[in-house]
PDB file of N, CA and C and ligand atoms in Angstrom:
ATOM      1  N   MET A 772       0.846  -1.184   0.004  1.00 84.00           N
ATOM      2  CA  MET A 772      -0.007  -0.010  -0.001  1.00 84.00           C
ATOM      3  C   MET A 772       0.883   1.237   0.000  1.00 84.00           C
ATOM      4  N   ALA A 773       0.481   2.181  -0.787  1.00 86.00           N
ATOM      5  CA  ALA A 773       1.207   3.442  -0.861  1.00 86.00           C
ATOM      6  C   ALA A 773       0.259   4.572  -0.537  1.00 86.00           C
ATOM      7  N   LEU A 774       0.824   5.634  -0.003  1.00 88.00           N
ATOM      8  CA  LEU A 774       0.009   6.816   0.345  1.00 88.00           C
ATOM      9  C   LEU A 774      -0.008   7.770  -0.832  1.00 88.00           C
ATOM     10  N   TYR A 775      -1.214   8.074  -1.306  1.00 91.00           N
ATOM     11  CA  TYR A 775      -1.384   9.005  -2.423  1.00 91.00           C
ATOM     12  C   TYR A 775      -2.052  10.266  -1.925  1.00 91.00           C
ATOM     13  N   GLU A 776      -1.725  11.372  -2.603  1.00 92.00           N
ATOM     14  CA  GLU A 776      -2.250  12.669  -2.191  1.00 92.00           C
ATOM     15  C   GLU A 776      -3.200  13.179  -3.259  1.00 92.00           C
ATOM     16  N   PHE A 777      -4.329  13.666  -2.826  1.00 94.00           N
ATOM     17  CA  PHE A 777      -5.348  14.219  -3.703  1.00 94.00           C
ATOM     18  C   PHE A 777      -5.647  15.652  -3.242  1.00 94.00           C
ATOM     19  N   ALA A 778      -6.049  16.489  -4.205  1.00 93.00           N
ATOM     20  CA  ALA A 778      -6.320  17.892  -3.877  1.00 93.00           C
ATOM     21  C   ALA A 778      -7.720  18.249  -4.337  1.00 93.00           C
ATOM     22  N   CYS A 779      -8.496  18.721  -3.371  1.00 92.00           N
ATOM     23  CA  CYS A 779      -9.822  19.255  -3.671  1.00 92.00           C
ATOM     24  C   CYS A 779      -9.660  20.774  -3.782  1.00 92.00           C
ATOM     25  N   PRO A 780     -10.269  21.424  -4.751  1.00 90.00           N
ATOM     26  CA  PRO A 780     -10.049  22.868  -4.939  1.00 90.00           C
ATOM     27  C   PRO A 780     -10.388  23.697  -3.720  1.00 90.00           C
ATOM     28  N   GLY A 781     -11.378  23.348  -2.947  1.00 87.00           N
ATOM     29  CA  GLY A 781     -11.793  24.180  -1.830  1.00 87.00           C
ATOM     30  C   GLY A 781     -11.423  23.657  -0.470  1.00 87.00           C
ATOM     31  N   CYS A 782     -10.754  22.523  -0.392  1.00 89.00           N
ATOM     32  CA  CYS A 782     -10.481  21.914   0.912  1.00 89.00           C
ATOM     33  C   CYS A 782      -8.986  21.650   1.068  1.00 89.00           C
ATOM     34  N   THR A 783      -8.649  21.057   2.175  1.00 88.00           N
ATOM     35  CA  THR A 783      -7.265  20.687   2.435  1.00 88.00           C
ATOM     36  C   THR A 783      -6.910  19.448   1.620  1.00 88.00           C
ATOM     37  N   PRO A 784      -5.636  19.179   1.429  1.00 90.00           N
ATOM     38  CA  PRO A 784      -5.246  17.979   0.682  1.00 90.00           C
ATOM     39  C   PRO A 784      -5.771  16.705   1.360  1.00 90.00           C
ATOM     40  N   VAL A 785      -6.118  15.735   0.563  1.00 90.00           N
ATOM     41  CA  VAL A 785      -6.658  14.467   1.045  1.00 90.00           C
ATOM     42  C   VAL A 785      -5.622  13.396   0.773  1.00 90.00           C
ATOM     43  N   GLU A 786      -5.347  12.567   1.758  1.00 91.00           N
ATOM     44  CA  GLU A 786      -4.404  11.471   1.592  1.00 91.00           C
ATOM     45  C   GLU A 786      -5.154  10.153   1.748  1.00 91.00           C
ATOM     46  N   ALA A 787      -4.823   9.200   0.882  1.00 91.00           N
ATOM     47  CA  ALA A 787      -5.481   7.898   0.922  1.00 91.00           C
ATOM     48  C   ALA A 787      -4.490   6.818   0.513  1.00 91.00           C
ATOM     49  N   PHE A 788      -4.656   5.642   1.089  1.00 91.00           N
ATOM     50  CA  PHE A 788      -3.789   4.504   0.774  1.00 91.00           C
ATOM     51  C   PHE A 788      -4.437   3.687  -0.342  1.00 91.00           C
ATOM     52  N   PHE A 789      -3.617   3.316  -1.314  1.00 91.00           N
ATOM     53  CA  PHE A 789      -4.021   2.426  -2.400  1.00 91.00           C
ATOM     54  C   PHE A 789      -2.857   1.521  -2.718  1.00 91.00           C
ATOM     55  N   PRO A 790      -3.126   0.350  -3.304  1.00 91.00           N
ATOM     56  CA  PRO A 790      -2.015  -0.478  -3.788  1.00 91.00           C
ATOM     57  C   PRO A 790      -1.237   0.289  -4.855  1.00 91.00           C
ATOM     58  N   MET A 791       0.051   0.012  -4.946  1.00 87.00           N
ATOM     59  CA  MET A 791       0.897   0.749  -5.895  1.00 87.00           C
ATOM     60  C   MET A 791       0.374   0.529  -7.311  1.00 87.00           C
ATOM     61  N   GLY A 792       0.188   1.614  -8.027  1.00 86.00           N
ATOM     62  CA  GLY A 792      -0.265   1.566  -9.405  1.00 86.00           C
ATOM     63  C   GLY A 792      -1.766   1.430  -9.549  1.00 86.00           C
ATOM     64  N   ALA A 793      -2.487   1.330  -8.454  1.00 90.00           N
ATOM     65  CA  ALA A 793      -3.938   1.149  -8.517  1.00 90.00           C
ATOM     66  C   ALA A 793      -4.700   2.369  -8.019  1.00 90.00           C
ATOM     67  N   ALA A 794      -4.023   3.491  -7.838  1.00 90.00           N
ATOM     68  CA  ALA A 794      -4.699   4.690  -7.347  1.00 90.00           C
ATOM     69  C   ALA A 794      -5.494   5.334  -8.470  1.00 90.00           C
ATOM     70  N   PRO A 795      -6.722   5.776  -8.193  1.00 93.00           N
ATOM     71  CA  PRO A 795      -7.519   6.421  -9.238  1.00 93.00           C
ATOM     72  C   PRO A 795      -6.996   7.839  -9.491  1.00 93.00           C
ATOM     73  N   ASP A 796      -7.379   8.414 -10.618  1.00 94.00           N
ATOM     74  CA  ASP A 796      -6.963   9.776 -10.959  1.00 94.00           C
ATOM     75  C   ASP A 796      -7.686  10.814 -10.086  1.00 94.00           C
ATOM     76  N   SER A 797      -8.856  10.455  -9.592  1.00 94.00           N
ATOM     77  CA  SER A 797      -9.581  11.360  -8.690  1.00 94.00           C
ATOM     78  C   SER A 797     -10.449  10.513  -7.775  1.00 94.00           C
ATOM     79  N   LEU A 798     -10.849  11.122  -6.678  1.00 93.00           N
ATOM     80  CA  LEU A 798     -11.766  10.469  -5.752  1.00 93.00           C
ATOM     81  C   LEU A 798     -12.679  11.511  -5.125  1.00 93.00           C
ATOM     82  N   GLU A 799     -13.674  11.030  -4.419  1.00 93.00           N
ATOM     83  CA  GLU A 799     -14.643  11.926  -3.807  1.00 93.00           C
ATOM     84  C   GLU A 799     -14.045  12.520  -2.525  1.00 93.00           C
ATOM     85  N   CYS A 800     -14.120  13.828  -2.410  1.00 92.00           N
ATOM     86  CA  CYS A 800     -13.567  14.505  -1.228  1.00 92.00           C
ATOM     87  C   CYS A 800     -14.394  14.118  -0.001  1.00 92.00           C
ATOM     88  N   PRO A 801     -13.749  13.685   1.087  1.00 90.00           N
ATOM     89  CA  PRO A 801     -14.526  13.291   2.291  1.00 90.00           C
ATOM     90  C   PRO A 801     -15.144  14.475   3.007  1.00 90.00           C
ATOM     91  N   GLU A 802     -14.702  15.697   2.742  1.00 91.00           N
ATOM     92  CA  GLU A 802     -15.246  16.859   3.457  1.00 91.00           C
ATOM     93  C   GLU A 802     -16.435  17.481   2.730  1.00 91.00           C
ATOM     94  N   CYS A 803     -16.269  17.750   1.420  1.00 92.00           N
ATOM     95  CA  CYS A 803     -17.329  18.445   0.695  1.00 92.00           C
ATOM     96  C   CYS A 803     -18.021  17.572  -0.348  1.00 92.00           C
ATOM     97  N   GLY A 804     -17.483  16.384  -0.598  1.00 91.00           N
ATOM     98  CA  GLY A 804     -18.103  15.511  -1.574  1.00 91.00           C
ATOM     99  C   GLY A 804     -17.736  15.853  -3.004  1.00 91.00           C
ATOM    100  N   GLY A 805     -16.886  16.843  -3.191  1.00 91.00           N
ATOM    101  CA  GLY A 805     -16.459  17.223  -4.536  1.00 91.00           C
ATOM    102  C   GLY A 805     -15.411  16.271  -5.074  1.00 91.00           C
ATOM    103  N   ARG A 806     -14.882  16.658  -6.222  1.00 93.00           N
ATOM    104  CA  ARG A 806     -13.908  15.809  -6.887  1.00 93.00           C
ATOM    105  C   ARG A 806     -12.500  16.256  -6.498  1.00 93.00           C
ATOM    106  N   ALA A 807     -11.712  15.349  -5.935  1.00 94.00           N
ATOM    107  CA  ALA A 807     -10.326  15.633  -5.555  1.00 94.00           C
ATOM    108  C   ALA A 807      -9.403  14.956  -6.568  1.00 94.00           C
ATOM    109  N   GLU A 808      -8.608  15.781  -7.234  1.00 94.00           N
ATOM    110  CA  GLU A 808      -7.690  15.266  -8.256  1.00 94.00           C
ATOM    111  C   GLU A 808      -6.421  14.734  -7.586  1.00 94.00           C
ATOM    112  N   ARG A 809      -5.860  13.717  -8.192  1.00 94.00           N
ATOM    113  CA  ARG A 809      -4.634  13.151  -7.665  1.00 94.00           C
ATOM    114  C   ARG A 809      -3.465  14.084  -7.970  1.00 94.00           C
ATOM    115  N   ARG A 810      -2.604  14.290  -6.984  1.00 92.00           N
ATOM    116  CA  ARG A 810      -1.439  15.161  -7.150  1.00 92.00           C
ATOM    117  C   ARG A 810      -0.175  14.308  -7.129  1.00 92.00           C
ATOM    118  N   ILE A 811       0.811  14.814  -7.821  1.00 89.00           N
ATOM    119  CA  ILE A 811       2.117  14.163  -7.777  1.00 89.00           C
ATOM    120  C   ILE A 811       2.884  14.802  -6.637  1.00 89.00           C
ATOM    121  N   SER A 812       3.268  14.001  -5.684  1.00 82.00           N
ATOM    122  CA  SER A 812       3.976  14.520  -4.509  1.00 82.00           C
ATOM    123  C   SER A 812       5.299  13.767  -4.352  1.00 82.00           C
ATOM    124  N   THR A 813       6.131  14.316  -3.485  1.00 79.00           N
ATOM    125  CA  THR A 813       7.435  13.689  -3.261  1.00 79.00           C
ATOM    126  C   THR A 813       7.271  12.421  -2.446  1.00 79.00           C
ATOM    127  N   PRO A 814       8.074  11.415  -2.730  1.00 76.00           N
ATOM    128  CA  PRO A 814       7.987  10.202  -1.924  1.00 76.00           C
ATOM    129  C   PRO A 814       8.553  10.462  -0.527  1.00 76.00           C
ATOM    130  N   ARG A 815       7.948   9.863   0.437  1.00 71.00           N
ATOM    131  CA  ARG A 815       8.402  10.034   1.829  1.00 71.00           C
ATOM    132  C   ARG A 815       9.300   8.845   2.188  1.00 71.00           C
ATOM    133  N   LEU A 816      10.529   8.975   1.774  1.00 73.00           N
ATOM    134  CA  LEU A 816      11.474   7.899   2.050  1.00 73.00           C
ATOM    135  C   LEU A 816      11.996   8.052   3.474  1.00 73.00           C
ATOM    136  N   SER A 817      12.214   6.958   4.107  1.00 72.00           N
ATOM    137  CA  SER A 817      12.690   6.978   5.479  1.00 72.00           C
ATOM    138  C   SER A 817      14.176   7.278   5.507  1.00 72.00           C
ATOM    139  N   ILE A 818      14.597   8.094   6.492  1.00 70.00           N
ATOM    140  CA  ILE A 818      16.026   8.371   6.650  1.00 70.00           C
ATOM    141  C   ILE A 818      16.582   7.589   7.841  1.00 70.00           C
ATOM    142  N   ALA A 819      15.741   6.755   8.478  1.00 73.00           N
ATOM    143  CA  ALA A 819      16.230   5.995   9.609  1.00 73.00           C
ATOM    144  C   ALA A 819      17.328   5.043   9.171  1.00 73.00           C
ATOM    145  N   GLY A 820      18.362   4.985   9.939  1.00 72.00           N
ATOM    146  CA  GLY A 820      19.468   4.099   9.635  1.00 72.00           C
ATOM    147  C   GLY A 820      20.612   4.775   8.902  1.00 72.00           C
ATOM    148  N   THR A 821      20.391   5.976   8.402  1.00 80.00           N
ATOM    149  CA  THR A 821      21.473   6.662   7.709  1.00 80.00           C
ATOM    150  C   THR A 821      22.368   7.346   8.723  1.00 80.00           C
ATOM    151  N   SER A 822      23.561   7.718   8.285  1.00 85.00           N
ATOM    152  CA  SER A 822      24.497   8.375   9.197  1.00 85.00           C
ATOM    153  C   SER A 822      23.973   9.739   9.625  1.00 85.00           C
ATOM    154  N   ALA A 823      23.263  10.430   8.741  1.00 83.00           N
ATOM    155  CA  ALA A 823      22.691  11.729   9.105  1.00 83.00           C
ATOM    156  C   ALA A 823      21.645  11.568  10.215  1.00 83.00           C
ATOM    157  N   PHE A 824      20.818  10.550  10.105  1.00 83.00           N
ATOM    158  CA  PHE A 824      19.811  10.305  11.120  1.00 83.00           C
ATOM    159  C   PHE A 824      20.464   9.945  12.462  1.00 83.00           C
ATOM    160  N   LYS A 825      21.524   9.135  12.409  1.00 86.00           N
ATOM    161  CA  LYS A 825      22.213   8.758  13.640  1.00 86.00           C
ATOM    162  C   LYS A 825      22.842   9.986  14.297  1.00 86.00           C
ATOM    163  N   LEU A 826      23.382  10.887  13.493  1.00 89.00           N
ATOM    164  CA  LEU A 826      23.997  12.094  14.044  1.00 89.00           C
ATOM    165  C   LEU A 826      22.944  12.972  14.700  1.00 89.00           C
ATOM    166  N   ILE A 827      21.802  13.150  14.067  1.00 88.00           N
ATOM    167  CA  ILE A 827      20.740  13.958  14.641  1.00 88.00           C
ATOM    168  C   ILE A 827      20.227  13.308  15.924  1.00 88.00           C
ATOM    169  N   ASP A 828      20.085  11.992  15.915  1.00 86.00           N
ATOM    170  CA  ASP A 828      19.609  11.269  17.082  1.00 86.00           C
ATOM    171  C   ASP A 828      20.589  11.412  18.240  1.00 86.00           C
ATOM    172  N   ALA A 829      21.888  11.323  17.942  1.00 88.00           N
ATOM    173  CA  ALA A 829      22.900  11.446  18.995  1.00 88.00           C
ATOM    174  C   ALA A 829      22.918  12.861  19.560  1.00 88.00           C
ATOM    175  N   ALA A 830      22.714  13.852  18.710  1.00 89.00           N
ATOM    176  CA  ALA A 830      22.705  15.234  19.182  1.00 89.00           C
ATOM    177  C   ALA A 830      21.500  15.486  20.102  1.00 89.00           C
ATOM    178  N   LYS A 831      20.327  14.937  19.723  1.00 89.00           N
ATOM    179  CA  LYS A 831      19.146  15.100  20.558  1.00 89.00           C
ATOM    180  C   LYS A 831      19.309  14.363  21.874  1.00 89.00           C
ATOM    181  N   LYS A 832      19.923  13.179  21.816  1.00 88.00           N
ATOM    182  CA  LYS A 832      20.108  12.394  23.044  1.00 88.00           C
ATOM    183  C   LYS A 832      21.068  13.094  23.988  1.00 88.00           C
ATOM    184  N   SER A 833      22.118  13.732  23.459  1.00 87.00           N
ATOM    185  CA  SER A 833      23.066  14.409  24.335  1.00 87.00           C
ATOM    186  C   SER A 833      22.440  15.618  25.014  1.00 87.00           C
ATOM    187  N   ALA A 834      21.403  16.194  24.405  1.00 86.00           N
ATOM    188  CA  ALA A 834      20.725  17.326  25.037  1.00 86.00           C
ATOM    189  C   ALA A 834      19.874  16.864  26.213  1.00 86.00           C
ATOM    190  N   HIS A 835      19.302  15.677  26.118  1.00 83.00           N
ATOM    191  CA  HIS A 835      18.425  15.191  27.177  1.00 83.00           C
ATOM    192  C   HIS A 835      19.139  14.268  28.160  1.00 83.00           C
ATOM    193  N   GLU A 836      20.150  13.567  27.695  1.00 84.00           N
ATOM    194  CA  GLU A 836      20.876  12.629  28.536  1.00 84.00           C
ATOM    195  C   GLU A 836      22.387  12.893  28.414  1.00 84.00           C
ATOM    196  N   PRO A 837      22.859  14.010  28.962  1.00 82.00           N
ATOM    197  CA  PRO A 837      24.288  14.289  28.826  1.00 82.00           C
ATOM    198  C   PRO A 837      25.112  13.283  29.619  1.00 82.00           C
ATOM    199  N   GLN A 838      26.317  13.053  29.114  1.00 81.00           N
ATOM    200  CA  GLN A 838      27.205  12.135  29.809  1.00 81.00           C
ATOM    201  C   GLN A 838      27.686  12.788  31.103  1.00 81.00           C
ATOM    202  N   VAL A 839      27.744  11.988  32.161  1.00 81.00           N
ATOM    203  CA  VAL A 839      28.148  12.500  33.454  1.00 81.00           C
ATOM    204  C   VAL A 839      29.665  12.403  33.585  1.00 81.00           C
ATOM    205  N   VAL A 840      30.271  13.493  34.056  1.00 79.00           N
ATOM    206  CA  VAL A 840      31.714  13.514  34.274  1.00 79.00           C
ATOM    207  C   VAL A 840      31.973  13.043  35.688  1.00 79.00           C
ATOM    208  N   THR A 841      32.759  11.996  35.860  1.00 83.00           N
ATOM    209  CA  THR A 841      33.042  11.454  37.171  1.00 83.00           C
ATOM    210  C   THR A 841      34.465  11.761  37.626  1.00 83.00           C
ATOM    211  N   GLY A 842      35.351  12.066  36.703  1.00 82.00           N
ATOM    212  CA  GLY A 842      36.738  12.297  37.069  1.00 82.00           C
ATOM    213  C   GLY A 842      36.974  13.744  37.480  1.00 82.00           C
ATOM    214  N   ALA A 843      38.197  14.027  37.883  1.00 81.00           N
ATOM    215  CA  ALA A 843      38.578  15.400  38.265  1.00 81.00           C
ATOM    216  C   ALA A 843      38.714  16.243  37.012  1.00 81.00           C
ATOM    217  N   LEU A 844      38.516  17.541  37.205  1.00 76.00           N
ATOM    218  CA  LEU A 844      38.688  18.460  36.094  1.00 76.00           C
ATOM    219  C   LEU A 844      40.165  18.571  35.719  1.00 76.00           C
ATOM    220  N   PRO A 845      40.468  18.867  34.493  1.00 75.00           N
ATOM    221  CA  PRO A 845      41.861  18.997  34.126  1.00 75.00           C
ATOM    222  C   PRO A 845      42.477  20.210  34.825  1.00 75.00           C
ATOM    223  N   GLN A 846      43.781  20.128  35.080  1.00 74.00           N
ATOM    224  CA  GLN A 846      44.504  21.176  35.790  1.00 74.00           C
ATOM    225  C   GLN A 846      44.496  22.461  34.955  1.00 74.00           C
ATOM    226  N   SER A 847      44.197  23.548  35.642  1.00 69.00           N
ATOM    227  CA  SER A 847      44.271  24.824  34.938  1.00 69.00           C
ATOM    228  C   SER A 847      45.688  25.375  35.052  1.00 69.00           C
ATOM    229  N   GLY A 848      46.029  26.308  34.226  1.00 69.00           N
ATOM    230  CA  GLY A 848      47.389  26.842  34.209  1.00 69.00           C
ATOM    231  C   GLY A 848      48.228  26.057  33.213  1.00 69.00           C
ATOM    232  N   ARG A 849      49.209  26.708  32.718  1.00 69.00           N
ATOM    233  CA  ARG A 849      50.036  26.069  31.688  1.00 69.00           C
ATOM    234  C   ARG A 849      51.199  25.337  32.334  1.00 69.00           C
ATOM    235  N   LYS A 850      51.321  24.111  31.957  1.00 69.00           N
ATOM    236  CA  LYS A 850      52.492  23.354  32.363  1.00 69.00           C
ATOM    237  C   LYS A 850      53.341  23.160  31.119  1.00 69.00           C
ATOM    238  N   ARG A 851      54.591  23.066  31.316  1.00 69.00           N
ATOM    239  CA  ARG A 851      55.498  22.846  30.188  1.00 69.00           C
ATOM    240  C   ARG A 851      55.319  21.402  29.721  1.00 69.00           C
ATOM    241  N   ALA A 852      55.059  21.267  28.455  1.00 72.00           N
ATOM    242  CA  ALA A 852      54.836  19.937  27.900  1.00 72.00           C
ATOM    243  C   ALA A 852      56.160  19.157  27.885  1.00 72.00           C
ATOM    244  N   THR A 853      56.047  17.912  28.248  1.00 73.00           N
ATOM    245  CA  THR A 853      57.261  17.096  28.229  1.00 73.00           C
ATOM    246  C   THR A 853      57.498  16.627  26.800  1.00 73.00           C
ATOM    247  N   PRO A 854      58.696  16.761  26.328  1.00 69.00           N
ATOM    248  CA  PRO A 854      58.974  16.323  24.957  1.00 69.00           C
ATOM    249  C   PRO A 854      58.834  14.817  24.841  1.00 69.00           C
ATOM    250  N   THR A 855      58.234  14.383  23.753  1.00 80.00           N
ATOM    251  CA  THR A 855      58.071  12.946  23.567  1.00 80.00           C
ATOM    252  C   THR A 855      59.193  12.372  22.730  1.00 80.00           C
ATOM    253  N   THR A 856      59.965  13.229  22.113  1.00 83.00           N
ATOM    254  CA  THR A 856      61.056  12.746  21.308  1.00 83.00           C
ATOM    255  C   THR A 856      62.245  13.686  21.511  1.00 83.00           C
ATOM    256  N   THR A 857      63.402  13.160  21.326  1.00 86.00           N
ATOM    257  CA  THR A 857      64.602  13.969  21.468  1.00 86.00           C
ATOM    258  C   THR A 857      65.258  14.223  20.124  1.00 86.00           C
ATOM    259  N   ASN A 858      64.681  13.707  19.054  1.00 89.00           N
ATOM    260  CA  ASN A 858      65.238  13.916  17.726  1.00 89.00           C
ATOM    261  C   ASN A 858      65.020  15.362  17.309  1.00 89.00           C
ATOM    262  N   PRO A 859      66.054  16.160  17.012  1.00 88.00           N
ATOM    263  CA  PRO A 859      65.868  17.574  16.655  1.00 88.00           C
ATOM    264  C   PRO A 859      65.125  17.760  15.336  1.00 88.00           C
ATOM    265  N   LEU A 860      65.108  16.770  14.482  1.00 91.00           N
ATOM    266  CA  LEU A 860      64.391  16.902  13.200  1.00 91.00           C
ATOM    267  C   LEU A 860      62.871  16.909  13.428  1.00 91.00           C
ATOM    268  N   HIS A 861      62.415  16.324  14.500  1.00 88.00           N
ATOM    269  CA  HIS A 861      60.976  16.285  14.770  1.00 88.00           C
ATOM    270  C   HIS A 861      60.414  17.655  15.147  1.00 88.00           C
ATOM    271  N   ARG A 862      61.311  18.593  15.568  1.00 86.00           N
ATOM    272  CA  ARG A 862      60.825  19.943  15.921  1.00 86.00           C
ATOM    273  C   ARG A 862      60.331  20.697  14.704  1.00 86.00           C
ATOM    274  N   LYS A 863      60.789  20.299  13.521  1.00 89.00           N
ATOM    275  CA  LYS A 863      60.379  20.972  12.294  1.00 89.00           C
ATOM    276  C   LYS A 863      59.037  20.478  11.764  1.00 89.00           C
ATOM    277  N   LEU A 864      58.549  19.426  12.326  1.00 89.00           N
ATOM    278  CA  LEU A 864      57.265  18.875  11.864  1.00 89.00           C
ATOM    279  C   LEU A 864      56.124  19.816  12.259  1.00 89.00           C
ATOM    280  N   PRO A 865      55.076  19.880  11.452  1.00 89.00           N
ATOM    281  CA  PRO A 865      53.940  20.783  11.784  1.00 89.00           C
ATOM    282  C   PRO A 865      53.240  20.325  13.056  1.00 89.00           C
ATOM    283  N   ARG A 866      52.787  21.317  13.795  1.00 83.00           N
ATOM    284  CA  ARG A 866      52.071  21.052  15.061  1.00 83.00           C
ATOM    285  C   ARG A 866      50.569  20.848  14.772  1.00 83.00           C
ATOM    286  N   PRO A 867      49.964  20.069  15.597  1.00 79.00           N
ATOM    287  CA  PRO A 867      48.524  19.864  15.385  1.00 79.00           C
ATOM    288  C   PRO A 867      47.718  21.104  15.710  1.00 79.00           C
TER     289      PRO A 867
HETATM  290 ZN1   ZN B 200     -13.435  19.056  -0.735  1.00 61.32          ZN
END
């Protein structure tokens, strides 16, 4: 079954389910009894399961269920970073 959209000139759009390919070109408007013509509308494809949907879902979840911080806050103030390498050529590499 697919959802088809029909438009009556004086009323709101009418939606009705029909088997695919079996929708009539017009039907009787349920509000005024007039003739509602079938309209070509965009398909309503589901976005569930896509990476965009997961990102939106994660953003909404973080607003309602933020992760709780249990550890200590990082130290404020600047400490001198300990060098991880002693090779002088590594100093020329780009910094992140
Ligand atoms: Zn109508």
